[in-house]
JSON list of C-alpha atoms in Angstrom, two decimals:
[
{"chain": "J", "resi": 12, "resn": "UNK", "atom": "CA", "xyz": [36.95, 3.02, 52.35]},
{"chain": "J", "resi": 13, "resn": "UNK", "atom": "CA", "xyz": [34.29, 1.01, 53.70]},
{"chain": "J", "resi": 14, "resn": "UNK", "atom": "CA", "xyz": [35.35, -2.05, 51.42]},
{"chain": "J", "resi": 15, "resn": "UNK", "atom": "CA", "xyz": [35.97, -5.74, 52.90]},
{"chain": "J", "resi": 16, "resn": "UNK", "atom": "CA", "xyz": [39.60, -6.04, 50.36]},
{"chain": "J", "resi": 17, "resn": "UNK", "atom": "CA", "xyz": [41.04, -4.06, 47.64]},
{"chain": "J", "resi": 18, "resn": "UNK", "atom": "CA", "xyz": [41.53, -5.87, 44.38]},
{"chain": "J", "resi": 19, "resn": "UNK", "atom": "CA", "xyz": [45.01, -4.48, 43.99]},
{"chain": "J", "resi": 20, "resn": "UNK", "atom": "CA", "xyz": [46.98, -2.14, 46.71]},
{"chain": "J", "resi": 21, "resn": "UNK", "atom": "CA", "xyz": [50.30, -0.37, 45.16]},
{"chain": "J", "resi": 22, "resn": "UNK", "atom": "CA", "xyz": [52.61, 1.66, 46.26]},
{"chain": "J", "resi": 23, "resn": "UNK", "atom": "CA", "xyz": [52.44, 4.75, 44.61]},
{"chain": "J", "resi": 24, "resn": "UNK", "atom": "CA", "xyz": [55.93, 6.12, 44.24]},
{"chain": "J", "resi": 25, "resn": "UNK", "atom": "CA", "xyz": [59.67, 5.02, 45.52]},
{"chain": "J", "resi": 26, "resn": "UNK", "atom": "CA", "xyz": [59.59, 8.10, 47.57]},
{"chain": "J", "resi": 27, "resn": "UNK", "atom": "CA", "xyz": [58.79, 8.38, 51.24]},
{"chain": "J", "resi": 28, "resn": "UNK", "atom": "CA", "xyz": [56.85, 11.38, 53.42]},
{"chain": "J", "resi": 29, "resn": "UNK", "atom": "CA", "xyz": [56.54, 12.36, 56.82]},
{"chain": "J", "resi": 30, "resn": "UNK", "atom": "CA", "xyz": [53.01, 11.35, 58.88]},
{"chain": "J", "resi": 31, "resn": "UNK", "atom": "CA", "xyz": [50.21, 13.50, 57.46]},
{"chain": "J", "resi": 32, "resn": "UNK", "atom": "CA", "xyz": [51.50, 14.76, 54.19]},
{"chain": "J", "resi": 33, "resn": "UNK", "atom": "CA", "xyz": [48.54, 14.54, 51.45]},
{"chain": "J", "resi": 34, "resn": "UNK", "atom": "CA", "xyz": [49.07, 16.83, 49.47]},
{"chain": "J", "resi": 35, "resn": "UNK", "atom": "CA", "xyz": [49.71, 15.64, 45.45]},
{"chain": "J", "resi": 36, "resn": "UNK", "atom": "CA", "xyz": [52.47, 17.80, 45.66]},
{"chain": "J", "resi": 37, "resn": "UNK", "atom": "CA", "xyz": [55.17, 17.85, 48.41]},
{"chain": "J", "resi": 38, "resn": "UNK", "atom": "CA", "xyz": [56.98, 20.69, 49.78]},
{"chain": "J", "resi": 39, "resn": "UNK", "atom": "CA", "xyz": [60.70, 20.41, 50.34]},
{"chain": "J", "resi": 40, "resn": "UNK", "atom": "CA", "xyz": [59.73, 19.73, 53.86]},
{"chain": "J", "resi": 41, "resn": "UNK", "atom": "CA", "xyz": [57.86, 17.03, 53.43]},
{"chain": "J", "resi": 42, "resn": "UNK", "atom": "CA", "xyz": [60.27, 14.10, 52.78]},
{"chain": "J", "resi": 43, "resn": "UNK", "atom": "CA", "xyz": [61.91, 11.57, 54.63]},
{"chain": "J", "resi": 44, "resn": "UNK", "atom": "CA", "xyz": [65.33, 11.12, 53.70]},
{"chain": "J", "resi": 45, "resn": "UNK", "atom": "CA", "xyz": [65.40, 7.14, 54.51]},
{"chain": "J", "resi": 46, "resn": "UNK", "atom": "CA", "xyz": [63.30, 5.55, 51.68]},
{"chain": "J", "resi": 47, "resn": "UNK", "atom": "CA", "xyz": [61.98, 2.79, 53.89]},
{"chain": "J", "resi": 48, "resn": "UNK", "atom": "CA", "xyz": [61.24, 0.49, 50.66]},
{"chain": "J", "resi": 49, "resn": "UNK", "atom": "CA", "xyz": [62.04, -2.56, 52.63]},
{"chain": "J", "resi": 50, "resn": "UNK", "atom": "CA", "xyz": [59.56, -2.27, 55.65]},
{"chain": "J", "resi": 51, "resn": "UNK", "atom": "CA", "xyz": [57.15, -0.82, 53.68]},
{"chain": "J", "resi": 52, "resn": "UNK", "atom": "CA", "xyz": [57.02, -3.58, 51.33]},
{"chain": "J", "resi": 53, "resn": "UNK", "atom": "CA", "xyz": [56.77, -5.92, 54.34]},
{"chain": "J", "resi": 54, "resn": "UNK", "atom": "CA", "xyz": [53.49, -4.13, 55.37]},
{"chain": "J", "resi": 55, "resn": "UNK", "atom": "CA", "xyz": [52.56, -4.57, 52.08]},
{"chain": "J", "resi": 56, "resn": "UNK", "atom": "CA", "xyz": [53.03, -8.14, 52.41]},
{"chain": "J", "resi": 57, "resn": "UNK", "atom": "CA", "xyz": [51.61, -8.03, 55.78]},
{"chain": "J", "resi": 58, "resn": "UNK", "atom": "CA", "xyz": [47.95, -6.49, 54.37]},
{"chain": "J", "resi": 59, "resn": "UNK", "atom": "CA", "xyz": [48.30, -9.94, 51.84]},
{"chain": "J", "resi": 60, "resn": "UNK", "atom": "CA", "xyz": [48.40, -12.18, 54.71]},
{"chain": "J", "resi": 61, "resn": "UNK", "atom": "CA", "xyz": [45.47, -10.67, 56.37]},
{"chain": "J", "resi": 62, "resn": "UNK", "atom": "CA", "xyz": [43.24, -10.47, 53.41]},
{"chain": "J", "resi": 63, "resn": "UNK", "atom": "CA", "xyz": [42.93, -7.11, 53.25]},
{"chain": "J", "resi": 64, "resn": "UNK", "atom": "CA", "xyz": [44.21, -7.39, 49.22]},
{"chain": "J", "resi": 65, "resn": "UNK", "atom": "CA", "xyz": [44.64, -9.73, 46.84]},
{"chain": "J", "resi": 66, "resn": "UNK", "atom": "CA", "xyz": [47.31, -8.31, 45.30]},
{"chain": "J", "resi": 67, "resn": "UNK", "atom": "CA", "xyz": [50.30, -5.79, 46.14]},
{"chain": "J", "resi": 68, "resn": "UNK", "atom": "CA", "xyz": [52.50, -4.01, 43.56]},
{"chain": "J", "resi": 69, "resn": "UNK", "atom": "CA", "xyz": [54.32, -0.37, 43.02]},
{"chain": "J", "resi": 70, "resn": "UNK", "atom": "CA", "xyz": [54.13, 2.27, 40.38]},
{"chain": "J", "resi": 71, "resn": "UNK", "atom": "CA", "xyz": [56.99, 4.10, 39.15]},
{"chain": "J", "resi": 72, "resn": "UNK", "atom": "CA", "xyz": [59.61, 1.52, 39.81]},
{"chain": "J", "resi": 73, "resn": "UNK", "atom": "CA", "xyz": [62.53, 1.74, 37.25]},
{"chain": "J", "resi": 74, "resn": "UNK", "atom": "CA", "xyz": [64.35, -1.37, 36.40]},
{"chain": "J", "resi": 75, "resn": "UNK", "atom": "CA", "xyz": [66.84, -1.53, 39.36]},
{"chain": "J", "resi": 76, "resn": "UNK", "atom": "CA", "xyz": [64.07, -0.56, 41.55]},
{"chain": "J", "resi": 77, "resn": "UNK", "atom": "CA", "xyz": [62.18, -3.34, 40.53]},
{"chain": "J", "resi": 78, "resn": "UNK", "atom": "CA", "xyz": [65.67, -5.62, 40.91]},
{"chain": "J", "resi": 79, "resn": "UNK", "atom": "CA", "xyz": [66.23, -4.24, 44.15]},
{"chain": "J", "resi": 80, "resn": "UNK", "atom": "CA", "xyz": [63.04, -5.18, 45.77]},
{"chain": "J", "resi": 81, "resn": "UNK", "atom": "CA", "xyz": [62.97, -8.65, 44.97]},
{"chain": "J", "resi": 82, "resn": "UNK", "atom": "CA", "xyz": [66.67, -8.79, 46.63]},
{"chain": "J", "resi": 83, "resn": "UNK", "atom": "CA", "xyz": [64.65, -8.47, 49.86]},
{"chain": "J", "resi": 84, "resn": "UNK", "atom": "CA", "xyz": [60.72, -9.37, 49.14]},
{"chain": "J", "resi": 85, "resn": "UNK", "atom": "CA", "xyz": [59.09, -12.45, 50.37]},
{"chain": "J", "resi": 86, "resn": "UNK", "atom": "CA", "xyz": [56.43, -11.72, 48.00]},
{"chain": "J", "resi": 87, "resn": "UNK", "atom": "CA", "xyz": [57.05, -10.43, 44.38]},
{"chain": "J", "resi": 88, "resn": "UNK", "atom": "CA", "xyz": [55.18, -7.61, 43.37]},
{"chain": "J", "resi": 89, "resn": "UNK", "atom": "CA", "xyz": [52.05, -8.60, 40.68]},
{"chain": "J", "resi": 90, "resn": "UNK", "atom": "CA", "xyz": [52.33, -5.33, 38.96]},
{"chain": "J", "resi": 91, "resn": "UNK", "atom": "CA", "xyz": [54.15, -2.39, 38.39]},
{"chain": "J", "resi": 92, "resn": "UNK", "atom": "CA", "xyz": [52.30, 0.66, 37.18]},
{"chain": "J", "resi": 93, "resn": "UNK", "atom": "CA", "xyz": [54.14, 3.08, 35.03]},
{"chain": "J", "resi": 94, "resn": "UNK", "atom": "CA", "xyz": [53.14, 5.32, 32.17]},
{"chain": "J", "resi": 95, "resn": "UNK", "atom": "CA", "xyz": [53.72, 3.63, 28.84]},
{"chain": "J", "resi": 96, "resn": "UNK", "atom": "CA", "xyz": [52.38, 4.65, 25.37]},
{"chain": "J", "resi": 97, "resn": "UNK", "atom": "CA", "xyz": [54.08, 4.96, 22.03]},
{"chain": "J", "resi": 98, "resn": "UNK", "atom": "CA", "xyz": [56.22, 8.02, 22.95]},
{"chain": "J", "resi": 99, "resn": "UNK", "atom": "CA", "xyz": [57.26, 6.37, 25.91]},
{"chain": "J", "resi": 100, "resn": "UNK", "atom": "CA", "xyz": [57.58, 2.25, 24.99]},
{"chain": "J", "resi": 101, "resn": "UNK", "atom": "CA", "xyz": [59.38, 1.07, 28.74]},
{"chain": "J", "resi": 102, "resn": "UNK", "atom": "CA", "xyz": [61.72, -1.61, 26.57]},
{"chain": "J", "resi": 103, "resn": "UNK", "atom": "CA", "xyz": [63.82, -2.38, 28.88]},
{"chain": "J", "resi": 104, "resn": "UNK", "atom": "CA", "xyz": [61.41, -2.32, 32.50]},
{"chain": "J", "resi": 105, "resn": "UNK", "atom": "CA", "xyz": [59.10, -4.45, 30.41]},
{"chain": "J", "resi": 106, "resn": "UNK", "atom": "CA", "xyz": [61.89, -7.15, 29.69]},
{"chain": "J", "resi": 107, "resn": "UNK", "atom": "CA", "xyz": [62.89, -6.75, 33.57]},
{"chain": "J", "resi": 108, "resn": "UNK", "atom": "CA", "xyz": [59.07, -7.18, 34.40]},
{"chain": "J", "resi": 109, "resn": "UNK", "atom": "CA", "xyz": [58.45, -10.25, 32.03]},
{"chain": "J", "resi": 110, "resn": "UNK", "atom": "CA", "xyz": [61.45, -11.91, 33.20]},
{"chain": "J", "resi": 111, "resn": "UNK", "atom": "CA", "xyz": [60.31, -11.74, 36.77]},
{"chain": "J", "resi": 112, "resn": "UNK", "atom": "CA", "xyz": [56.29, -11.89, 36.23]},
{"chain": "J", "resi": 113, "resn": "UNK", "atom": "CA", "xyz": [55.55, -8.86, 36.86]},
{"chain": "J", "resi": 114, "resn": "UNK", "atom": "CA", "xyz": [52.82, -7.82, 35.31]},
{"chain": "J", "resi": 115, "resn": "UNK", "atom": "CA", "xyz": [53.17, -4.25, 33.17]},
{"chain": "J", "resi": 116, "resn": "UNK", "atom": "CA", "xyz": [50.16, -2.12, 33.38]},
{"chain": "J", "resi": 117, "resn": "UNK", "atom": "CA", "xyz": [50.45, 1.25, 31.39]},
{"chain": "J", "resi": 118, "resn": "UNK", "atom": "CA", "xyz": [49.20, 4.52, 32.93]},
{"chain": "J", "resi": 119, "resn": "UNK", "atom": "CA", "xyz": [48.54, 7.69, 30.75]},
{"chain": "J", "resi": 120, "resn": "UNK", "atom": "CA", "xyz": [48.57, 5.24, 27.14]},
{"chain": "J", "resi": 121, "resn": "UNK", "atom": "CA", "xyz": [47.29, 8.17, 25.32]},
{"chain": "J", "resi": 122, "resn": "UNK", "atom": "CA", "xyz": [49.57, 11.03, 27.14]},
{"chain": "J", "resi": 123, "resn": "UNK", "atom": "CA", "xyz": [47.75, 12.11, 29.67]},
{"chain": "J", "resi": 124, "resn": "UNK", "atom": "CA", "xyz": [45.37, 14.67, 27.87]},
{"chain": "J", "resi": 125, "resn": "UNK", "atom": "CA", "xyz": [43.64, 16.63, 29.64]},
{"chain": "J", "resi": 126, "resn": "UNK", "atom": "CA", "xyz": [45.61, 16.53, 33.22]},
{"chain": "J", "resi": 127, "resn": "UNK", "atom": "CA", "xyz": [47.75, 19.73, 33.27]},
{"chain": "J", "resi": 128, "resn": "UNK", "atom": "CA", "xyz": [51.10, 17.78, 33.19]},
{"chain": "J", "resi": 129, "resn": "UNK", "atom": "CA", "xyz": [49.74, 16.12, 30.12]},
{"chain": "J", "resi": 130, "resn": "UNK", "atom": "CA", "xyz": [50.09, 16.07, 26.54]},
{"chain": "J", "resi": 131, "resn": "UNK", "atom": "CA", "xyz": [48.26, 15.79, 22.99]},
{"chain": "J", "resi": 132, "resn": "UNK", "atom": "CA", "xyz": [51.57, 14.45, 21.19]},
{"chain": "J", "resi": 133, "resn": "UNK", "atom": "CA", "xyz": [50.84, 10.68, 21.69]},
{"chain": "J", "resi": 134, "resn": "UNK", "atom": "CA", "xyz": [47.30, 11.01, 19.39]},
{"chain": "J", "resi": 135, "resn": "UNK", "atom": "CA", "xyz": [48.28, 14.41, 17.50]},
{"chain": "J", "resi": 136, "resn": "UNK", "atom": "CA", "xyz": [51.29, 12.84, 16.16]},
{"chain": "J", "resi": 137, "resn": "UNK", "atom": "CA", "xyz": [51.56, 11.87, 12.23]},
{"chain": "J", "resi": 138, "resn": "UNK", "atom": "CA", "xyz": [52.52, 8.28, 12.50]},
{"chain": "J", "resi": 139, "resn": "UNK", "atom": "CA", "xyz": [49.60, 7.76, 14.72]},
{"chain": "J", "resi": 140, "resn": "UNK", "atom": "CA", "xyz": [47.37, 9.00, 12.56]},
{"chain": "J", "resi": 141, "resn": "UNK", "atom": "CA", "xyz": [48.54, 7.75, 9.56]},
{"chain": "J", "resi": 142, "resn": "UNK", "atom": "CA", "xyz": [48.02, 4.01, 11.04]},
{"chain": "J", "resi": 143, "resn": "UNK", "atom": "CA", "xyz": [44.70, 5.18, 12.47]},
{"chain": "J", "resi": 144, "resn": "UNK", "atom": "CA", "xyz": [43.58, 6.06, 8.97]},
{"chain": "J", "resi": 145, "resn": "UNK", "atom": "CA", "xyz": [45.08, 2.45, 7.65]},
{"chain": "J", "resi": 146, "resn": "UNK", "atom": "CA", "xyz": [42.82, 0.41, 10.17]},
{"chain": "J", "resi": 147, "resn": "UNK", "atom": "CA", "xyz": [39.52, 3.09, 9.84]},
{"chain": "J", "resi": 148, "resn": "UNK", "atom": "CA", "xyz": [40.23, 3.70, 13.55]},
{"chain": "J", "resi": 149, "resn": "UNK", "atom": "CA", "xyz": [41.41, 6.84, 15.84]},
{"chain": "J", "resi": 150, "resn": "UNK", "atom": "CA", "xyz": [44.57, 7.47, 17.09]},
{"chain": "J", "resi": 151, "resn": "UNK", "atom": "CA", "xyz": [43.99, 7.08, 20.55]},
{"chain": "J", "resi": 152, "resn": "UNK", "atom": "CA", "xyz": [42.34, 3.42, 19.39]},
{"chain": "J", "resi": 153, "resn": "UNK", "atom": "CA", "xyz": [46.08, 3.05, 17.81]},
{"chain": "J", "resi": 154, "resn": "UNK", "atom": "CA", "xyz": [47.72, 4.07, 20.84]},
{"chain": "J", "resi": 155, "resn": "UNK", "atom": "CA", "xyz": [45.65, 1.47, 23.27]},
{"chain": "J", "resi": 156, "resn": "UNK", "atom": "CA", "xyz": [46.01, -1.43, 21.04]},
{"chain": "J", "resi": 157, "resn": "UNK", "atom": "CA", "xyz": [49.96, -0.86, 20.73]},
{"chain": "J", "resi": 158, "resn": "UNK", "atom": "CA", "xyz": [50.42, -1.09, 24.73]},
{"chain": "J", "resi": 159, "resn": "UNK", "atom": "CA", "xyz": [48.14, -4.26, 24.92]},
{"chain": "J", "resi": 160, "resn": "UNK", "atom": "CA", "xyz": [49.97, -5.63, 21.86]},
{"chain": "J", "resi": 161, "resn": "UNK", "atom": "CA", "xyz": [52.99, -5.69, 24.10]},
{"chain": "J", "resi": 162, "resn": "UNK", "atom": "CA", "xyz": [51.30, -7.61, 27.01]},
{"chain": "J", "resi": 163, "resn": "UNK", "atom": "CA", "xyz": [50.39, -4.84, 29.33]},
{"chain": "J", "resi": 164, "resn": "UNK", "atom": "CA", "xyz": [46.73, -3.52, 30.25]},
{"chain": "J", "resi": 165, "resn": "UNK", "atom": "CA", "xyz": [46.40, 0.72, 29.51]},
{"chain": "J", "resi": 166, "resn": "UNK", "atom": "CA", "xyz": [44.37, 2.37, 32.10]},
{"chain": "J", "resi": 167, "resn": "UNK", "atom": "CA", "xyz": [42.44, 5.27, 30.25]},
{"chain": "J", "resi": 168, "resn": "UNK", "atom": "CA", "xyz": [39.44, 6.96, 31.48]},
{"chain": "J", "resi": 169, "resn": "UNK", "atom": "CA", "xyz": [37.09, 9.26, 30.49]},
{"chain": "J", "resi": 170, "resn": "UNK", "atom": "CA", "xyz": [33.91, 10.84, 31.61]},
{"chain": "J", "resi": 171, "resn": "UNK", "atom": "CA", "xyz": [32.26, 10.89, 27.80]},
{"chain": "J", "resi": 172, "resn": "UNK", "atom": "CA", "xyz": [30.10, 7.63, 27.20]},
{"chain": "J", "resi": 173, "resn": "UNK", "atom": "CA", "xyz": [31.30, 7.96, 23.45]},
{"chain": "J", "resi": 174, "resn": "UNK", "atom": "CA", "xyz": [34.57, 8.26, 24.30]},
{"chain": "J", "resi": 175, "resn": "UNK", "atom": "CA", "xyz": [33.94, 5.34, 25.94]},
{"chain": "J", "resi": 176, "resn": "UNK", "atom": "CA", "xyz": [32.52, 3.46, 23.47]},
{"chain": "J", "resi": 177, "resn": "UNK", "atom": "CA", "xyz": [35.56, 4.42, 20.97]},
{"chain": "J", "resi": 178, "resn": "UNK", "atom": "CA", "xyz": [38.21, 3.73, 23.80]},
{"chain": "J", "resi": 179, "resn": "UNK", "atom": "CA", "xyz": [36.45, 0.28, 24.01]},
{"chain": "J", "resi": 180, "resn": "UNK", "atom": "CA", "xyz": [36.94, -0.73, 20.28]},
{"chain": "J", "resi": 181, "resn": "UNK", "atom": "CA", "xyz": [40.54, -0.70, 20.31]},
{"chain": "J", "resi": 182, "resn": "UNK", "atom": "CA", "xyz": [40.25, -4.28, 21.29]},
{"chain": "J", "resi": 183, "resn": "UNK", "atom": "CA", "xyz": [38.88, -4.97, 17.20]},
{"chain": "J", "resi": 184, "resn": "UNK", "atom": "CA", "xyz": [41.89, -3.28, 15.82]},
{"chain": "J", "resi": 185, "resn": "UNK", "atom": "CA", "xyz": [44.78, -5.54, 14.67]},
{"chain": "J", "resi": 186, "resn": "UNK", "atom": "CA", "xyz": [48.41, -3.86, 14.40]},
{"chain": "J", "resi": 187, "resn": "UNK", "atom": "CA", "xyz": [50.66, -5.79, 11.96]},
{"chain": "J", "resi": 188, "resn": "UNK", "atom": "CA", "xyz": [54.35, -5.86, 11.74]},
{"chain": "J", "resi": 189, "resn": "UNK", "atom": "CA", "xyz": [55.08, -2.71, 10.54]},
{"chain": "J", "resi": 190, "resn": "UNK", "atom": "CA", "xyz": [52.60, -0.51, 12.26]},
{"chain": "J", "resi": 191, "resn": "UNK", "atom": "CA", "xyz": [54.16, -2.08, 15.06]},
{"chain": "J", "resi": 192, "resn": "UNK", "atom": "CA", "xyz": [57.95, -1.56, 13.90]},
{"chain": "J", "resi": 193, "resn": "UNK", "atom": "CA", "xyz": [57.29, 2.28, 12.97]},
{"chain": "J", "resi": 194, "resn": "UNK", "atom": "CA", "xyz": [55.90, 3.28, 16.38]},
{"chain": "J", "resi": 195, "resn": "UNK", "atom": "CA", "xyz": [59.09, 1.42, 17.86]},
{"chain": "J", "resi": 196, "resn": "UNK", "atom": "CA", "xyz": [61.64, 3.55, 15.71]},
{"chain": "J", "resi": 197, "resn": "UNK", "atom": "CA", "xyz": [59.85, 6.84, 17.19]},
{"chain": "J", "resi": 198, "resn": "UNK", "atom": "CA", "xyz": [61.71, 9.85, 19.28]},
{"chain": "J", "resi": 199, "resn": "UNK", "atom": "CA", "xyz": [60.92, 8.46, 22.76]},
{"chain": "J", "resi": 200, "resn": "UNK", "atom": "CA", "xyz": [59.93, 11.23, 25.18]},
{"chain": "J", "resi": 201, "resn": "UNK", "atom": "CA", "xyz": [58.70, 11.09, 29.08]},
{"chain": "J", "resi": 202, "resn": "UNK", "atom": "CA", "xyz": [55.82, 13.37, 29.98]},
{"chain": "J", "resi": 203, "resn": "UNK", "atom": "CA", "xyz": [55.48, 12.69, 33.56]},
{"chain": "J", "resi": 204, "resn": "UNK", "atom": "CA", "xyz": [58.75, 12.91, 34.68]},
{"chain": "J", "resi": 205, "resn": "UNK", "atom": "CA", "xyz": [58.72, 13.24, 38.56]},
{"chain": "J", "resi": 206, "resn": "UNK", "atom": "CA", "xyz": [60.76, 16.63, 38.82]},
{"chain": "J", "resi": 207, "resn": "UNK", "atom": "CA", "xyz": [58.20, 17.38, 42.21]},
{"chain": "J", "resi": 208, "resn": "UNK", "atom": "CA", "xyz": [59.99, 14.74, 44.00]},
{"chain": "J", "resi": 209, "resn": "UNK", "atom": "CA", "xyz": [63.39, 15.77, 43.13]},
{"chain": "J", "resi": 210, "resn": "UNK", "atom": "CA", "xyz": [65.58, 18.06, 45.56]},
{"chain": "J", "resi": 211, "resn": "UNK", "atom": "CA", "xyz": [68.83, 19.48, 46.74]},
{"chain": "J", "resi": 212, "resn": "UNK", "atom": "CA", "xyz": [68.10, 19.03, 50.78]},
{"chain": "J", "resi": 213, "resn": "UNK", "atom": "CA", "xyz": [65.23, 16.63, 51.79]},
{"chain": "J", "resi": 214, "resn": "UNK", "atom": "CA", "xyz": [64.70, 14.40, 48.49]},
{"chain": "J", "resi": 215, "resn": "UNK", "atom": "CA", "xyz": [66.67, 11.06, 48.31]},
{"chain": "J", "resi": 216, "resn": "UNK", "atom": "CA", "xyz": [66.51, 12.22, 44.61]},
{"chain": "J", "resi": 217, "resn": "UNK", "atom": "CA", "xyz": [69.22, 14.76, 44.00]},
{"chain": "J", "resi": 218, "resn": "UNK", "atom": "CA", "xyz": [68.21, 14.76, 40.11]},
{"chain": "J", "resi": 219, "resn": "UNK", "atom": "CA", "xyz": [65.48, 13.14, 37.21]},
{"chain": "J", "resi": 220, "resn": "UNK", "atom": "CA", "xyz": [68.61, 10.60, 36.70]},
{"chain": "J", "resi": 221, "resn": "UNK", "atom": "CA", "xyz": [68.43, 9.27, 40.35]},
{"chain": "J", "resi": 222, "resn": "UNK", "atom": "CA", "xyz": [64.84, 9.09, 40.74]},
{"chain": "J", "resi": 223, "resn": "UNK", "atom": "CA", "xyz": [64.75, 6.98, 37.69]},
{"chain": "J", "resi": 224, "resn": "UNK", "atom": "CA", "xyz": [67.88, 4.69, 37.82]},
{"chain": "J", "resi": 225, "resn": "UNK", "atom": "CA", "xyz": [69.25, 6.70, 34.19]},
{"chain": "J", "resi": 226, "resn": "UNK", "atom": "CA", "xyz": [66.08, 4.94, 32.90]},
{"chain": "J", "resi": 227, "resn": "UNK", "atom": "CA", "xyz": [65.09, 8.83, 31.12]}
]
């Protein structure tokens, strides 16, 4: 990468592949049955001690994933990066991740729009709009200020300078009480759900329910 350190070096998904394999995603042939979590978080560790991070963390780590790698790690991970938005609040991980200080940070806030596994449900939905029009703001603004009103930084992008610019003012708009206890009593639903990684030979992951602990 041509960069002196990383700011932040994850591991991507509790999923192992054989040497080589890049593509986003695997064939059946692809996997490693033995998961590997252990020595690969002790590289992980390893790249710490050497500078060539600052900080190490995972993504897609369910609850008892998250419990089961601090049974073992020297160093706890600073972050675990899952996708979190209104339709998709991560109650319980987020209690697990608080209680351990583990920082939350919430990929795909608004959905995931635009990516072809994505949806428009998080900032087409009624309640979201409805608060949106309450507070003069959009309902994506709604939807970013509800995951950092729970402690957790929302990693949205976009390649419009407006968009932007109206991504950016979510950080004016205050949620109160009940906008905050409506979006909690929503129909929870996961969009990016993992079923790629999920087989009946090669995968570790037999079904959703394994790859995610129940957690779906």
């Amino acid at each position: 990468m041509g960069m002196e350190y990383l700011d932040m070096y994850l591991v991507h998904w509790p999923i192992k592949l054989k040497p080589g394999v890049n593509e986003p995603v695997p064939r059946e042939e692809d996997f490693e049955t033995d998961l590997g979590i252990e020595e690969t978080w002790e590289a992980m560790e390893r790249c710490l001690d050497l500078d060539l991070c600052k900080c190490i963390g995972v993504s897609n780590f369910s609850s008892q994933k998250i419990l089961n790698l601090l049974d073992f790690a020297s160093v706890s991970p600073h972050v675990n990066q899952v996708e979190m938005h209104p339709l998709w609040r991560q109650s319980k991980l987020r209690q697990v991740c608080e209680e351990n200080r583990i920082h939350v940070s919430g990929y795909s806030p608004l959905g995931g729009p635009g990516n072809h596994w994505g949806t428009t449900a998080v900032i087409q939905h009624p309640l979201m709009a409805s608060i949106a029009l309450k507070h003069n703001a959009t309902p994506a603004q709604v939807a970013l200020r509800w995951g950092m009103s729970k402690g957790s930084s929302v990693i949205v992008k976009s390649f419009s300078e407006a968009r932007l610019r109206e991504n950016k003012r979510a950080l004016e708009i205050k949620l109160d009480e009940q906008d905050l206890s409506e979006i909690d009593q929503l129909e929870e639903w996961k969009i990016m759900r993992g079923e790629f990684l999920v087989n009946q030979t090669t995968s570790p992951y037999k079904s959703i329910q394994q790859l995610w602990d129940d957690e779906i």
